[in-house]
């Protein structure tokens, strides 16, 4: 993975000094709340219900074991012993004290980490495929490009005060695992007819209050020009994006208002000036960065490890885990392991300091010392020998990190919601836990199969509910917490935005509602059909009928 | 006298920022004596007389487009760009455009809600004059605030103050 050189280190160290001074001036009354807010946000520091929340950047989700140990240490020393993996591959601490935050940042800097631009109206942490470099369907490794873009966007002086936050995601494989269609800029690595690397560029996607799928602005920008092309997009947005209304300030609103053709015209007119300018990438720089993402020292192994096969036949629990949480690796004899953070006894995405330390140890012992965070709020060991899988499983199981439900109904994406977040309409974690408790039978979960259930505590959509096959959204009705359900959303290559099925529900009703939806699916599905495929084929009507009953559906139709 | 940070130093500056109230028509205005920044509308109404005058600059608000003065730049010695709120980042692009696309060599001054924690970004985008609101900082605080110009010593990306990105300026070890 990328390691800092003295320049990278200096920038991060200088940031610590800068923020230390800003915090000092704030605490001394020299900076007002309004003046300090954007400064702390650009350092990932929110003030939440109970305490500040610190979001630590994990560039494109990649972590070393040393970094994970440091996160464990911070969780133990400055928080309540746990951390949270976010839906943009970052780490979050819920309970640090403002005055120790500079100290935490200084500690992070010792392991080449920071909280730069993890929040605020600037270019945010760049996200990518958690299986980068190891997936069989990858055609171009996105990590070097993410790193090049990370450096370009770090403290970009022109784009530190955009109309609103700006999120970039990069994918380089057959399957989109980075939600590129729901980002302000989504980049898809590809090759042109001559075999040259470049990017298909999507723009104006996003969730939030107005979910929009990004549109293609160009089908190919050669790699040399990707920075200047992004700069042109950002300059048009910075100059003309709306600043009068927070809810209309994202780039997606500008793109919709102008239309993609006119937006493209403006961007390309701007690009004429920047193209071939000094920010044009050089082969030497790309090679330097790519040199950090070398292939690990894989052994030559048989494609199928005999012991692994025997262990699976002998141990059904291991086999169940292997079936869901172990994925194919591009190198024979190796596997990708998903360490689940969806233990029903914990908030989705939460992990304790002890678990973090253990994960770091396993990474060292079994996976070349690296760990990845996923936007589905799990961790990944990307390079495990098949012959080590049993050992990894036994250890993970002993500490609650082997819930064998990756990609199943209870592998829920869930925002912090009303338990932590000041913006929430409703709690989301207890809903997730209640659904997990209802669906605790593994055979039933396996029968239901691949499905994504996402929960957000309010319209800001931190829990990606718009792209959940089942989406749950917390809404406020006269000061009470209610939940709206949508169906048919999807991330990945066929991204779609879910549709609301009808009136919302009280918290206590939610497990039943999900059960009814699942029952409709099980009754309707054709052979081999996944949940989302059934919803797409049948439409919402059978599900409405199953959830609200015949009378309710008829009445609604009549009224409509 | 009001203070100004110019080329990294605190100096006195007497220039007045002329603000029209709603009743004043730009055309009918008699310009006051002394160093002055006039609003875009006044510039446009009077540029026939004031173009080329060293004591008169133009100021643009954040919603006003620098393209509108592109053809006048030869007669303009100084341009002030207003930050109505420090979180309104349009002036960064405006300054960068003036310097790069339009090759403006005169003074570009940041005015309005100008705070020390943004000095670094302003300087990088081509502002060579930075003027916090009168009374925002004491003289001592303003001297202290000069440190913010140097928050980062080696930025990654190309910008106006440093037109080459780090990867072109140095040979970074692999
Ligand atoms: C707890 C404090 C948090 C606050 C105050 C907060 C605030 C917001 C707001 C205001 C938006 C809407 C932005 C917009 O549409 O313009 C948003 C979106 C989002 N947030 Fe958060 N958030 C918080 C925590 C989180 C966490 C913990 C995660 C990850 C688990 C997260 C991930 C996201 C994502 C992925 C979006 C959707 C981005 C998009 O529209 O493209 N947020 N958040
Ligand atoms: S979706 Fe709403 S409730 Fe959930 S974390 Fe985001 S802002 Fe808070």
Short mmCIF file of C-alpha atoms in Angstrom, two decimals, chain A residues 9 48 115 333 439:
data_model
loop_
_atom_site.label_atom_id
_atom_site.label_comp_id
_atom_site.label_asym_id
_atom_site.label_seq_id
_atom_site.Cartn_x
_atom_site.Cartn_y
_atom_site.Cartn_z
CA UNK A 9 4.45 13.25 6.29
CA UNK A 48 -23.11 15.40 17.94
CA UNK A 115 -8.86 13.32 9.32
CA UNK A 333 -5.04 -21.00 -3.65
CA UNK A 439 -34.04 -13.27 11.10
#
